[in-house]
Coordinates of C-alpha atoms in Angstrom, one line a residue:
M1 CA 62.0 35.2 -56.5
P2 CA 64.4 35.4 -53.4
T3 CA 61.5 37.3 -51.7
D4 CA 59.1 34.6 -52.5
L5 CA 61.5 32.0 -51.1
S6 CA 61.9 34.0 -47.9
M7 CA 58.1 34.3 -47.5
F8 CA 57.8 30.6 -48.1
S9 CA 60.4 29.8 -45.4
V10 CA 58.7 32.2 -42.9
A11 CA 55.3 30.6 -43.7
V12 CA 56.6 27.1 -42.9
L13 CA 58.7 27.9 -39.8
T14 CA 56.6 30.5 -38.0
P15 CA 54.0 28.1 -36.6
L16 CA 56.8 26.3 -34.7
A17 CA 57.8 29.5 -33.0
G18 CA 54.1 30.1 -32.1
A19 CA 53.9 26.6 -30.6
A20 CA 57.0 27.0 -28.6
I21 CA 56.2 30.4 -27.2
A22 CA 52.6 29.4 -26.5
G23 CA 53.7 26.3 -24.6
L24 CA 56.4 28.0 -22.5
G25 CA 55.0 31.5 -22.2
G26 CA 51.4 30.3 -21.6
R27 CA 52.6 28.1 -18.7
L28 CA 54.3 31.1 -17.2
F29 CA 52.0 34.0 -18.1
G30 CA 48.6 32.4 -18.8
D31 CA 46.2 31.6 -21.7
T32 CA 45.9 35.1 -23.0
L33 CA 49.5 35.2 -24.1
A34 CA 49.2 31.7 -25.7
K35 CA 46.2 32.7 -27.7
A36 CA 47.7 36.0 -28.9
V37 CA 51.0 34.5 -29.9
T38 CA 49.6 31.6 -31.8
L39 CA 47.1 33.9 -33.6
L40 CA 49.8 36.4 -34.5
C41 CA 52.2 33.7 -35.7
M42 CA 49.5 32.0 -37.7
G43 CA 48.4 35.3 -39.2
V44 CA 52.0 36.1 -40.3
A45 CA 52.5 32.6 -41.7
T46 CA 49.3 32.7 -43.6
L47 CA 50.1 36.1 -45.2
C48 CA 53.5 34.8 -46.2
G49 CA 52.1 31.5 -47.5
V50 CA 49.5 33.2 -49.7
G51 CA 52.1 35.8 -50.8
A52 CA 54.6 33.0 -51.7
L53 CA 51.8 31.3 -53.7
C54 CA 51.0 34.5 -55.6
G55 CA 54.7 35.2 -56.3
A56 CA 55.2 31.6 -57.5
W57 CA 52.1 31.9 -59.7
G58 CA 53.4 35.1 -61.3
A59 CA 56.8 33.5 -61.9
G60 CA 55.4 30.4 -63.6
F61 CA 55.8 28.1 -60.6
P62 CA 59.5 27.3 -60.8
H63 CA 61.0 24.2 -59.1
L64 CA 63.4 25.6 -56.4
G65 CA 64.7 24.6 -53.0
V66 CA 65.3 26.6 -49.9
H67 CA 68.3 25.1 -48.1
L68 CA 68.0 25.7 -44.3
A69 CA 70.6 23.6 -42.7
E70 CA 72.6 20.3 -42.9
W71 CA 70.9 17.5 -41.1
V72 CA 72.0 13.9 -41.6
H73 CA 75.4 13.0 -43.0
A74 CA 76.3 9.4 -42.3
G75 CA 78.8 7.7 -44.6
G76 CA 77.4 8.1 -48.1
F77 CA 73.9 9.0 -46.9
E78 CA 73.0 12.7 -46.9
A79 CA 69.7 14.4 -46.1
D80 CA 69.8 18.2 -45.7
W81 CA 67.0 20.4 -44.4
T82 CA 65.6 21.9 -47.6
L83 CA 62.2 23.3 -48.4
R84 CA 60.8 22.3 -51.8
F85 CA 59.2 25.2 -53.7
D86 CA 57.0 24.0 -56.5
T87 CA 53.3 24.1 -57.3
L88 CA 52.2 21.2 -55.1
S89 CA 54.1 22.5 -52.1
T90 CA 53.1 26.1 -52.3
T91 CA 49.4 25.3 -52.9
M92 CA 49.3 22.9 -50.0
V93 CA 51.1 25.3 -47.7
A94 CA 48.7 28.1 -48.5
M95 CA 45.7 25.8 -48.0
V96 CA 46.9 24.4 -44.7
L97 CA 47.7 27.8 -43.3
S98 CA 44.4 29.4 -44.4
V99 CA 42.3 26.7 -42.8
S100 CA 44.5 26.4 -39.8
L101 CA 44.3 30.2 -39.1
L102 CA 40.5 30.1 -39.2
V103 CA 40.5 27.0 -36.8
H104 CA 42.8 28.9 -34.4
C105 CA 40.5 31.9 -34.4
Y106 CA 37.4 29.7 -33.9
S107 CA 39.2 27.9 -31.0
V108 CA 39.5 31.1 -29.0
G109 CA 35.7 31.2 -28.7
Y110 CA 35.1 27.4 -28.5
M111 CA 37.6 26.8 -25.7
S112 CA 36.7 29.9 -23.7
H113 CA 34.6 27.9 -21.3
E114 CA 37.3 25.3 -20.5
S115 CA 38.0 24.8 -16.8
M116 CA 41.6 23.8 -17.4
P117 CA 44.2 26.1 -18.9
T118 CA 44.2 26.1 -22.7
Y119 CA 47.7 27.2 -23.5
R120 CA 48.6 23.6 -24.1
F121 CA 45.7 23.2 -26.6
F122 CA 46.9 26.2 -28.7
S123 CA 50.5 25.1 -28.6
Y124 CA 49.5 21.7 -29.9
L125 CA 47.4 23.2 -32.7
S126 CA 50.3 25.2 -33.9
L127 CA 52.6 22.2 -33.6
F128 CA 50.1 20.2 -35.6
T129 CA 50.2 22.9 -38.4
F130 CA 54.0 23.0 -38.4
A131 CA 54.3 19.3 -38.7
M132 CA 51.9 19.3 -41.7
L133 CA 53.9 22.1 -43.3
M134 CA 57.1 20.2 -42.9
L135 CA 55.5 17.2 -44.6
V136 CA 54.2 19.1 -47.6
S137 CA 57.3 21.3 -48.1
S138 CA 59.7 18.3 -47.8
N139 CA 62.4 17.9 -50.4
D140 CA 63.2 14.3 -49.5
L141 CA 61.6 11.3 -47.9
I142 CA 63.4 11.7 -44.5
Q143 CA 62.0 15.2 -44.0
L144 CA 58.6 14.0 -45.2
F145 CA 58.7 11.2 -42.6
F146 CA 59.6 13.7 -39.9
G147 CA 56.5 15.7 -40.7
W148 CA 54.5 12.4 -41.1
E149 CA 55.4 11.3 -37.6
G150 CA 54.9 14.9 -36.3
V151 CA 51.3 15.0 -37.4
G152 CA 50.8 11.6 -35.8
L153 CA 52.2 12.8 -32.5
A154 CA 50.2 16.0 -32.6
S155 CA 47.0 14.1 -33.4
Y156 CA 47.7 11.9 -30.4
L157 CA 48.1 14.9 -28.1
L158 CA 45.0 16.7 -29.4
I159 CA 42.6 13.7 -29.6
G160 CA 43.5 12.9 -26.0
Y161 CA 43.5 16.5 -24.9
W162 CA 40.8 15.8 -22.3
Y163 CA 43.0 13.3 -20.7
D164 CA 40.6 12.9 -17.7
R165 CA 38.1 11.1 -20.1
P166 CA 38.9 7.4 -20.5
S167 CA 37.2 7.5 -24.0
A168 CA 39.5 10.3 -25.2
T169 CA 42.7 8.6 -24.0
A170 CA 41.6 5.3 -25.6
A171 CA 40.9 7.1 -28.9
A172 CA 44.2 8.8 -28.8
I173 CA 46.0 5.5 -28.2
K174 CA 44.0 3.8 -31.0
A175 CA 44.9 6.5 -33.5
F176 CA 48.5 6.3 -32.5
V177 CA 48.7 2.5 -32.7
V178 CA 46.8 2.1 -36.0
N179 CA 49.0 4.7 -37.6
R180 CA 52.2 3.1 -36.3
V181 CA 51.1 -0.2 -38.0
A182 CA 50.8 1.6 -41.3
D183 CA 54.0 3.6 -40.8
L184 CA 56.0 0.4 -40.4
F185 CA 55.2 -0.4 -44.1
F186 CA 55.9 3.2 -45.1
I187 CA 59.4 3.3 -43.5
V188 CA 60.2 -0.1 -45.1
G189 CA 59.2 1.4 -48.4
I190 CA 61.6 4.4 -47.8
G191 CA 64.3 1.9 -47.0
L192 CA 63.7 0.0 -50.3
I193 CA 63.8 3.3 -52.2
Y194 CA 67.2 4.0 -50.8
V195 CA 68.4 0.5 -51.6
L196 CA 67.2 0.9 -55.2
F197 CA 68.0 4.5 -55.9
H198 CA 70.8 5.2 -53.4
T199 CA 69.1 8.4 -52.4
V200 CA 66.0 9.7 -50.7
Q201 CA 65.8 13.1 -52.5
Y202 CA 62.8 13.4 -54.8
D203 CA 64.5 14.9 -57.9
Q204 CA 67.2 12.2 -57.9
I205 CA 64.7 9.4 -57.4
F206 CA 62.4 10.6 -60.2
A207 CA 65.4 11.1 -62.6
A208 CA 66.6 7.6 -62.0
I209 CA 63.2 5.8 -62.6
P210 CA 63.9 4.9 -66.3
Q211 CA 67.1 3.0 -65.2
V212 CA 65.2 0.8 -62.6
L213 CA 62.0 0.0 -64.4
D214 CA 62.9 -3.7 -64.9
A215 CA 64.5 -4.2 -61.5
S216 CA 62.8 -7.0 -59.5
Y217 CA 62.7 -8.9 -56.3
T218 CA 62.1 -12.6 -55.9
I219 CA 59.5 -13.2 -53.3
C220 CA 58.7 -16.9 -52.6
G221 CA 60.3 -17.8 -55.9
V222 CA 58.2 -15.3 -57.8
P223 CA 59.8 -12.3 -59.4
V224 CA 58.1 -9.0 -58.5
R225 CA 59.0 -5.6 -59.9
M226 CA 60.6 -3.5 -57.2
L227 CA 58.6 -0.4 -58.1
E228 CA 55.4 -2.3 -57.5
V229 CA 56.6 -3.4 -54.0
I230 CA 57.8 0.1 -53.1
C231 CA 54.6 1.7 -54.3
L232 CA 52.5 -0.8 -52.4
L233 CA 54.4 -0.1 -49.2
L234 CA 54.0 3.6 -49.6
F235 CA 50.3 3.2 -50.3
I236 CA 49.8 1.1 -47.1
G237 CA 51.4 4.0 -45.2
A238 CA 49.0 6.4 -46.9
M239 CA 46.1 4.2 -46.0
G240 CA 46.8 4.6 -42.3
K241 CA 47.1 8.4 -42.4
S242 CA 44.1 8.9 -44.7
A243 CA 41.9 6.3 -43.0
Q244 CA 41.2 4.0 -45.9
L245 CA 39.4 0.7 -45.5
F246 CA 41.0 -1.7 -43.0
L247 CA 43.1 1.1 -41.4
H248 CA 40.2 3.5 -41.0
T249 CA 39.1 2.5 -37.5
W250 CA 40.9 5.3 -35.7
L251 CA 39.1 8.1 -37.5
P252 CA 35.6 8.0 -36.0
D253 CA 37.0 7.6 -32.5
A254 CA 39.2 10.7 -33.1
M255 CA 35.9 12.7 -32.5
E256 CA 36.7 12.4 -28.8
G257 CA 38.9 15.5 -29.1
P258 CA 37.6 19.1 -29.1
T259 CA 35.7 20.0 -32.3
P260 CA 38.4 22.4 -33.7
V261 CA 40.8 19.4 -33.6
S262 CA 38.4 17.4 -35.7
A263 CA 38.2 20.2 -38.2
L264 CA 42.0 20.5 -38.4
I265 CA 42.5 16.7 -38.7
H266 CA 39.8 16.2 -41.4
A267 CA 40.3 19.4 -43.4
A268 CA 43.9 20.5 -43.6
T269 CA 46.2 18.0 -41.8
M270 CA 46.7 14.4 -41.0
V271 CA 44.1 12.7 -43.3
T272 CA 45.2 14.7 -46.3
A273 CA 48.8 13.6 -45.9
G274 CA 48.2 10.2 -47.6
V275 CA 46.7 11.9 -50.7
F276 CA 49.6 14.3 -50.8
L277 CA 52.1 11.4 -50.6
M278 CA 50.5 9.7 -53.6
A279 CA 50.5 12.9 -55.6
R280 CA 54.1 13.6 -54.7
M281 CA 55.2 10.1 -55.7
S282 CA 53.2 10.2 -58.9
P283 CA 56.4 9.5 -61.0
L284 CA 56.7 6.2 -59.2
L285 CA 53.0 5.3 -59.2
E286 CA 52.7 5.8 -63.0
F287 CA 54.9 2.8 -63.5
A288 CA 53.2 0.6 -60.9
P289 CA 49.9 -0.4 -62.5
G290 CA 49.3 -3.3 -60.1
T291 CA 49.4 -1.0 -57.1
R292 CA 47.2 1.6 -58.8
T293 CA 44.6 -1.1 -59.4
L294 CA 44.6 -1.8 -55.7
V295 CA 44.3 1.9 -55.0
I296 CA 41.2 2.1 -57.1
I297 CA 39.6 -0.9 -55.4
I298 CA 40.4 0.3 -51.8
G299 CA 39.5 3.9 -52.6
A300 CA 36.1 3.1 -54.2
T301 CA 35.2 0.6 -51.5
T302 CA 36.1 3.0 -48.7
C303 CA 34.0 5.6 -50.4
F304 CA 30.9 3.4 -50.3
F305 CA 31.6 1.8 -46.9
A306 CA 31.9 5.1 -45.1
A307 CA 28.7 6.5 -46.7
T308 CA 26.7 3.5 -45.6
V309 CA 27.9 3.9 -42.0
G310 CA 27.5 7.7 -42.0
M311 CA 23.8 7.6 -43.0
V312 CA 22.8 5.8 -39.7
Q313 CA 25.1 7.4 -37.2
P314 CA 23.3 9.3 -34.4
D315 CA 26.4 11.5 -33.5
I316 CA 26.7 14.7 -35.5
K317 CA 30.5 14.7 -35.5
R318 CA 30.8 11.0 -36.4
T319 CA 28.4 11.5 -39.3
I320 CA 30.7 14.3 -40.7
A321 CA 33.8 12.1 -39.9
Y322 CA 32.5 9.3 -42.0
S323 CA 31.9 11.7 -44.8
T324 CA 35.6 12.6 -44.6
C325 CA 36.5 9.0 -44.9
S326 CA 34.2 8.7 -47.9
Q327 CA 35.6 11.8 -49.7
L328 CA 39.1 10.5 -49.2
G329 CA 38.0 7.3 -51.0
Y330 CA 37.1 9.5 -54.0
M331 CA 40.6 11.0 -53.9
F332 CA 42.4 7.7 -53.8
A333 CA 40.2 6.3 -56.6
A334 CA 41.3 9.3 -58.7
V335 CA 45.0 8.5 -57.9
G336 CA 44.4 5.0 -59.0
V337 CA 43.4 6.1 -62.5
G338 CA 46.2 8.6 -62.7
A339 CA 44.1 11.7 -62.2
Y340 CA 46.4 13.1 -59.5
Q341 CA 45.4 16.7 -60.3
A342 CA 41.7 15.9 -59.7
A343 CA 42.6 14.2 -56.4
V344 CA 44.5 17.3 -55.2
F345 CA 41.7 19.5 -56.4
H346 CA 39.2 17.6 -54.4
L347 CA 41.6 17.7 -51.4
T348 CA 41.7 21.5 -51.7
T349 CA 37.9 22.1 -52.1
H350 CA 37.2 19.5 -49.4
A351 CA 39.4 21.4 -47.0
F352 CA 37.0 24.4 -47.1
F353 CA 33.6 22.7 -46.8
K354 CA 34.8 20.0 -44.4
A355 CA 36.3 22.6 -42.0
L356 CA 33.1 24.5 -42.4
L357 CA 30.9 21.5 -41.5
F358 CA 32.9 20.6 -38.5
L359 CA 33.1 24.1 -37.1
A360 CA 29.4 24.6 -37.7
A361 CA 28.7 21.3 -35.9
G362 CA 30.9 22.7 -33.1
S363 CA 28.7 25.8 -32.9
V364 CA 25.6 23.5 -32.6
I365 CA 27.4 21.5 -29.9
H366 CA 28.4 24.7 -28.2
A367 CA 24.9 26.0 -28.2
M368 CA 23.5 22.7 -26.9
H369 CA 25.9 22.5 -24.0
D370 CA 28.1 19.7 -25.4
E371 CA 25.2 17.5 -26.7
Q372 CA 26.3 15.6 -29.9
D373 CA 23.3 13.2 -30.4
M374 CA 21.3 14.5 -33.3
F375 CA 18.1 12.8 -32.0
R376 CA 18.3 15.0 -28.9
M377 CA 18.3 18.2 -31.0
G378 CA 15.7 19.6 -33.4
G379 CA 14.1 22.9 -34.1
L380 CA 17.3 25.0 -33.9
W381 CA 17.2 26.9 -37.2
K382 CA 15.6 29.9 -35.7
K383 CA 18.0 30.0 -32.8
L384 CA 21.1 29.4 -34.9
P385 CA 20.3 31.1 -38.3
L386 CA 23.9 31.8 -39.3
T387 CA 25.0 28.2 -38.4
Y388 CA 22.0 26.9 -40.3
A389 CA 22.9 28.9 -43.4
V390 CA 26.5 27.8 -43.5
I391 CA 25.7 24.2 -42.9
W392 CA 23.5 24.4 -45.9
I393 CA 26.4 25.8 -48.0
G394 CA 28.8 23.1 -46.7
S395 CA 26.3 20.3 -47.3
L396 CA 25.6 21.6 -50.9
A397 CA 29.3 21.5 -51.5
L398 CA 29.7 18.1 -49.9
A399 CA 26.8 16.7 -52.0
G400 CA 28.3 18.1 -55.2
V401 CA 25.5 20.4 -56.1
F402 CA 26.2 23.0 -58.8
P403 CA 27.9 25.5 -58.5
F404 CA 29.4 24.8 -55.1
A405 CA 33.0 23.7 -54.7
G406 CA 32.4 20.0 -54.3
Y407 CA 30.6 19.8 -57.7
W408 CA 33.7 20.7 -59.7
S409 CA 36.2 18.4 -58.0
K410 CA 34.0 15.4 -57.2
D411 CA 32.4 15.3 -60.6
A412 CA 35.9 15.6 -62.2
I413 CA 36.9 12.5 -60.3
L414 CA 33.8 10.5 -61.3
N415 CA 34.3 11.6 -65.0
A416 CA 37.9 10.5 -64.8
L417 CA 36.8 7.1 -63.4
W418 CA 34.4 6.6 -66.3
A419 CA 36.9 7.7 -69.0
S420 CA 39.7 5.6 -67.7
D421 CA 40.7 2.3 -69.2
A422 CA 42.2 1.0 -65.9
S423 CA 40.9 -2.2 -64.4
Y424 CA 38.0 -1.6 -61.9
S425 CA 37.6 2.1 -62.9
H426 CA 34.0 1.5 -63.8
Y427 CA 33.5 -0.4 -60.5
A428 CA 34.8 2.7 -58.8
W429 CA 32.5 4.9 -60.9
V430 CA 29.4 2.9 -59.9
L431 CA 30.3 3.0 -56.2
G432 CA 31.2 6.7 -56.4
T433 CA 27.8 7.6 -58.0
V434 CA 25.9 5.5 -55.4
T435 CA 27.9 7.3 -52.8
A436 CA 26.9 10.7 -54.2
F437 CA 23.3 9.7 -53.5
L438 CA 24.1 8.4 -50.0
T439 CA 26.2 11.5 -49.2
A440 CA 23.3 13.9 -50.1
F441 CA 20.9 11.7 -48.1
Y442 CA 22.9 11.7 -44.8
S443 CA 23.9 15.4 -45.2
W444 CA 20.2 16.5 -45.3
R445 CA 19.4 13.9 -42.6
L446 CA 21.7 15.8 -40.4
I447 CA 20.1 19.2 -41.3
F448 CA 16.6 18.0 -40.7
L449 CA 17.4 16.2 -37.4
V450 CA 19.3 19.1 -36.0
F451 CA 17.5 22.2 -37.3
H452 CA 13.9 21.1 -38.2
G453 CA 11.1 19.3 -36.5
Q454 CA 10.2 19.4 -32.8
A455 CA 12.9 20.0 -30.3
A456 CA 13.7 16.9 -28.4
D457 CA 14.8 19.0 -25.4
A458 CA 12.7 22.1 -25.3
H459 CA 14.6 23.7 -22.5
A460 CA 18.0 23.2 -24.2
A461 CA 16.6 24.4 -27.5
E462 CA 15.2 27.5 -25.9
A463 CA 18.5 28.4 -24.3
A464 CA 20.5 27.8 -27.5
H465 CA 22.1 30.9 -29.0
E466 CA 24.3 31.8 -32.0
S467 CA 28.1 31.7 -31.5
P468 CA 30.1 34.9 -30.8
A469 CA 31.9 36.7 -33.7
V470 CA 35.2 35.0 -33.1
M471 CA 33.5 31.7 -34.0
S472 CA 31.1 33.1 -36.6
V473 CA 33.5 35.0 -38.8
P474 CA 35.6 31.9 -39.6
L475 CA 32.4 30.1 -40.5
V476 CA 31.4 32.9 -43.0
L477 CA 34.9 32.9 -44.6
L478 CA 34.9 29.1 -45.0
A479 CA 31.4 29.3 -46.4
V480 CA 32.7 31.7 -49.1
G481 CA 35.5 29.2 -49.9
A482 CA 33.0 26.3 -50.0
A483 CA 30.9 28.3 -52.5
V484 CA 33.5 29.7 -54.9
A485 CA 36.7 27.7 -54.5
G486 CA 35.7 25.1 -57.1
I487 CA 34.7 27.5 -59.9
V488 CA 37.8 29.7 -59.3
L489 CA 40.4 27.0 -59.1
A490 CA 39.0 24.5 -61.6
P491 CA 40.7 26.1 -64.7
F492 CA 44.1 25.8 -63.0
Y493 CA 43.9 22.5 -61.2
I494 CA 42.1 20.4 -63.8
G495 CA 41.2 22.7 -66.7
A496 CA 42.8 24.4 -69.7
H497 CA 45.7 25.8 -67.7
Q498 CA 46.5 22.7 -65.6
A499 CA 49.7 21.7 -67.5
A500 CA 51.2 25.2 -67.0
F501 CA 49.9 25.5 -63.5
W502 CA 51.4 22.2 -62.2
N503 CA 54.5 22.6 -64.3
G504 CA 55.7 19.1 -63.7
A505 CA 55.1 19.0 -59.9
I506 CA 52.6 16.2 -60.7
F507 CA 53.7 13.7 -63.2
N508 CA 51.6 11.9 -65.9
A509 CA 53.2 9.3 -68.2
H510 CA 53.0 10.0 -71.9
D511 CA 50.4 7.3 -72.3
N512 CA 48.3 8.6 -69.4
T513 CA 45.9 11.1 -71.1
I514 CA 43.2 10.9 -68.5
M515 CA 43.3 14.7 -67.8
E516 CA 42.4 15.2 -71.4
R517 CA 39.8 12.5 -71.8
F518 CA 37.7 13.1 -68.6
E519 CA 36.1 16.2 -70.1
H520 CA 34.7 14.3 -73.0
V521 CA 32.5 11.7 -71.2
P522 CA 28.8 11.4 -72.4
A523 CA 26.5 14.1 -71.1
L524 CA 24.3 11.6 -69.3
I525 CA 27.3 10.1 -67.5
A526 CA 28.4 13.6 -66.4
L527 CA 24.9 14.4 -65.2
L528 CA 24.2 11.2 -63.2
P529 CA 26.1 12.2 -60.0
S530 CA 24.2 15.5 -59.8
V531 CA 20.9 13.6 -60.3
A532 CA 21.9 11.1 -57.6
G533 CA 22.6 14.0 -55.2
V534 CA 19.2 15.6 -55.9
V535 CA 17.4 12.3 -55.4
G536 CA 19.3 11.8 -52.1
I537 CA 18.1 15.2 -50.9
A538 CA 14.6 14.4 -51.9
L539 CA 14.6 11.1 -50.1
A540 CA 15.9 12.8 -46.9
V541 CA 12.9 15.3 -47.2
V542 CA 10.5 12.3 -47.4
F543 CA 12.1 10.4 -44.5
Y544 CA 12.7 13.3 -42.1
V545 CA 10.1 16.0 -43.0
L546 CA 7.1 14.5 -44.8
A547 CA 7.0 11.0 -43.1
P548 CA 9.3 11.1 -40.0
S549 CA 8.1 7.7 -38.9
L550 CA 9.6 6.0 -41.9
P551 CA 13.2 5.8 -40.7
A552 CA 12.3 3.9 -37.6
A553 CA 10.0 1.5 -39.5
L554 CA 12.7 0.9 -42.1
A555 CA 15.3 0.2 -39.5
S556 CA 13.0 -2.2 -37.8
A557 CA 12.2 -4.0 -41.1
T558 CA 15.9 -4.3 -42.1
G559 CA 17.2 -5.1 -38.6
P560 CA 20.4 -7.0 -39.4
L561 CA 21.4 -4.7 -42.3
Y562 CA 20.7 -1.6 -40.1
R563 CA 22.8 -3.0 -37.2
F564 CA 25.5 -4.0 -39.7
C565 CA 25.8 -0.3 -40.8
L566 CA 25.3 1.1 -37.3
N567 CA 28.1 -1.0 -36.0
K568 CA 30.5 0.1 -38.8
W569 CA 30.5 -3.3 -40.6
Y570 CA 31.8 -4.8 -37.3
F571 CA 35.4 -3.9 -38.1
D572 CA 36.1 -3.0 -34.4
E573 CA 34.7 -6.3 -33.2
L574 CA 36.6 -8.2 -35.9
Y575 CA 39.9 -6.6 -35.0
D576 CA 39.2 -7.1 -31.3
A577 CA 38.7 -10.9 -31.9
I578 CA 41.7 -11.2 -34.3
F579 CA 44.3 -8.9 -32.7
V580 CA 43.4 -7.4 -29.3
R581 CA 42.1 -10.4 -27.4
P582 CA 44.9 -12.9 -28.5
Y583 CA 47.5 -10.2 -27.7
A584 CA 45.9 -9.5 -24.3
A585 CA 45.8 -13.3 -23.6
V586 CA 49.5 -13.7 -24.4
A587 CA 50.4 -10.7 -22.3
R588 CA 48.3 -12.0 -19.4
A589 CA 49.9 -15.4 -19.6
L590 CA 53.4 -13.9 -19.5
W591 CA 52.4 -11.8 -16.6
K592 CA 50.6 -14.5 -14.6
E593 CA 52.7 -17.5 -15.5
G594 CA 56.0 -15.9 -16.3
D595 CA 56.4 -13.0 -13.9
Q596 CA 54.3 -14.0 -11.0
G597 CA 54.5 -17.8 -11.5
V598 CA 58.2 -18.1 -12.2
V599 CA 60.2 -15.0 -11.2
E600 CA 58.2 -14.3 -8.1
G601 CA 58.0 -18.0 -7.3
L602 CA 61.7 -18.6 -7.1
P603 CA 62.8 -20.1 -3.7
L604 CA 63.8 -17.6 -1.1
D605 CA 67.3 -19.2 -0.9
V606 CA 68.0 -18.4 -4.6
V607 CA 66.8 -14.8 -4.0
Q608 CA 69.1 -14.6 -0.9
V609 CA 72.1 -15.9 -2.8
T610 CA 71.6 -13.4 -5.5
R611 CA 71.3 -10.6 -3.1
D612 CA 74.4 -11.6 -1.2
G613 CA 76.4 -12.1 -4.4
A614 CA 75.4 -8.6 -5.5
A615 CA 76.5 -7.2 -2.2
Q616 CA 79.9 -8.8 -2.5
A617 CA 80.3 -7.7 -6.1
V618 CA 79.6 -4.1 -5.2
R619 CA 82.7 -4.2 -3.0
L620 CA 84.9 -4.6 -6.1
Q621 CA 84.1 -1.0 -6.9
T622 CA 86.4 0.7 -4.4
G623 CA 87.0 3.9 -6.3
S624 CA 90.8 3.5 -6.0
I625 CA 92.6 4.1 -9.2
A626 CA 95.6 2.1 -8.0
I627 CA 93.5 -1.0 -7.4
Y628 CA 91.9 -0.6 -10.8
A629 CA 95.3 -0.2 -12.5
F630 CA 96.6 -3.3 -10.7
T631 CA 93.6 -5.3 -11.8
M632 CA 94.0 -4.3 -15.4
L633 CA 97.7 -5.1 -15.2
A634 CA 97.0 -8.5 -13.8
G635 CA 94.4 -9.2 -16.5
L636 CA 96.9 -8.2 -19.1
V637 CA 99.5 -10.6 -17.7
V638 CA 97.0 -13.4 -17.8
L639 CA 96.0 -12.5 -21.3
L640 CA 99.6 -12.5 -22.6
T641 CA 100.4 -15.7 -20.8
V642 CA 97.5 -17.5 -22.4
A643 CA 98.3 -16.1 -25.8
L644 CA 102.0 -17.1 -25.6
C645 CA 101.2 -20.6 -24.3
G646 CA 98.7 -21.0 -27.1

């Protein structure tokens, strides 16, 4: 077991060394060193992460901690730097490192044609990975918040990597600002946890829950249970990171970064942080039914919303981005009914097929000389046979077609929603099943627009070619994961061995039997999502193969509805009207009327008096210790005189 803990520590900390050496050494010695160092460090970290997972598996997944250093000691508050070694942490570390290593390898080929030096890019990628590892291996909320803000910083740096593009810098700022809004609620939630539990360490918080179940706040004269308030604040924080409805607007704009960044954000880091937080804090959520109901509603609505937007997007990366938003909605709906294991299972399988889809899209973009509009592609399947094959595998997994990975995890969530007695769980099941149909439709819409039909640009299509091996090998490995991860992991994540596998790392209250009941839903209910997926594929065949004029005719016939979906339900325009324009108007008024109108409009005599007064005051600073001592003595005499007279 000490060996496993050592490997776990190396796995978590090595990417930081890679980021530092790549950043400093790459600046001095060039991109080749940066690429070699980050790949070497990520390779070592991945081997150690998978080795630690296997060792923990063999030892029955004990709950241990790796104390690294003292960190914060202020009065009675303590937060040491400790890595948490349990099932949830070790599985997340292994998944994050495996996907991140493949993204690093792919990036070597994808960024090879960059005109600017890329050492900064590889340093940021490794920093991103390290921040996510800090988050998932945290033993208390302060360390988790450190990783939480770290992935926010790294995403800002990577989304805005092409800083010479105004759209990229605007997208980076948007992602940063939206997440800071959510993080404000999150940090208040952490503060309230400390007020209630007098600690931020997970084990101590979870052990003290029975003593605070009835503790309440009074808000506007209404008593509210403290656990409900805390869980609500934590969930709002998770909504920002995981791009749930109302705080989702940054996610599609994040596509302005290089494609490997999109794969890393959507598959292994950043957006998965919110789901991880909900699973980690399951002992709190189990006793906050009101918050869990809200989680169901937000998750299910996000699931449906993102699917409706994704099926009309012309941009290949934005289509896949909205599918991420939709799949995250499934995960949160599972959290809402207490099926945390199913949510983490879908998070894991989703990491493989979503990284595969983004990197495959990157190969298409690479072959089409940075073209991302699917309507300007077409007829590419003969030119990109490997990419075409892996996109089929990724799409089958995304659509939940048996026996691919998404089938096992997504259907488990939908079955749990049906079997649950929670409020709005059937609402979530209906939207989730409809979303399964929409997901299959827009996935094959992407395939047919990009790879079939006539080439919109015959010259570009003729020049297209398959990606080099450094990009193709990660695609093949991810395709294997997208094909078999579900059937291999299902018995442990949600099946017969799940209780022993999780070993208390995820908590279910004694009256929460959802992980037993979800396997006993009626056969028709269990079959409907698969049927919906097949119907979605068939409809895409009709629309984009058999009768390709139908989509344009339908868009014209349903003009307002089509524009509503195309413009993302007008959330950006709504927020612009509610928040951006009023804020800009206030700032402009303070600038024009306050700064220019008042400060700069002061009479010159006032300005001159101020300048002369400052010049005279400066003379008091002579630098003479004797004068300073005399001044202090005179002041002391005056002070004593006033005190004695008083």
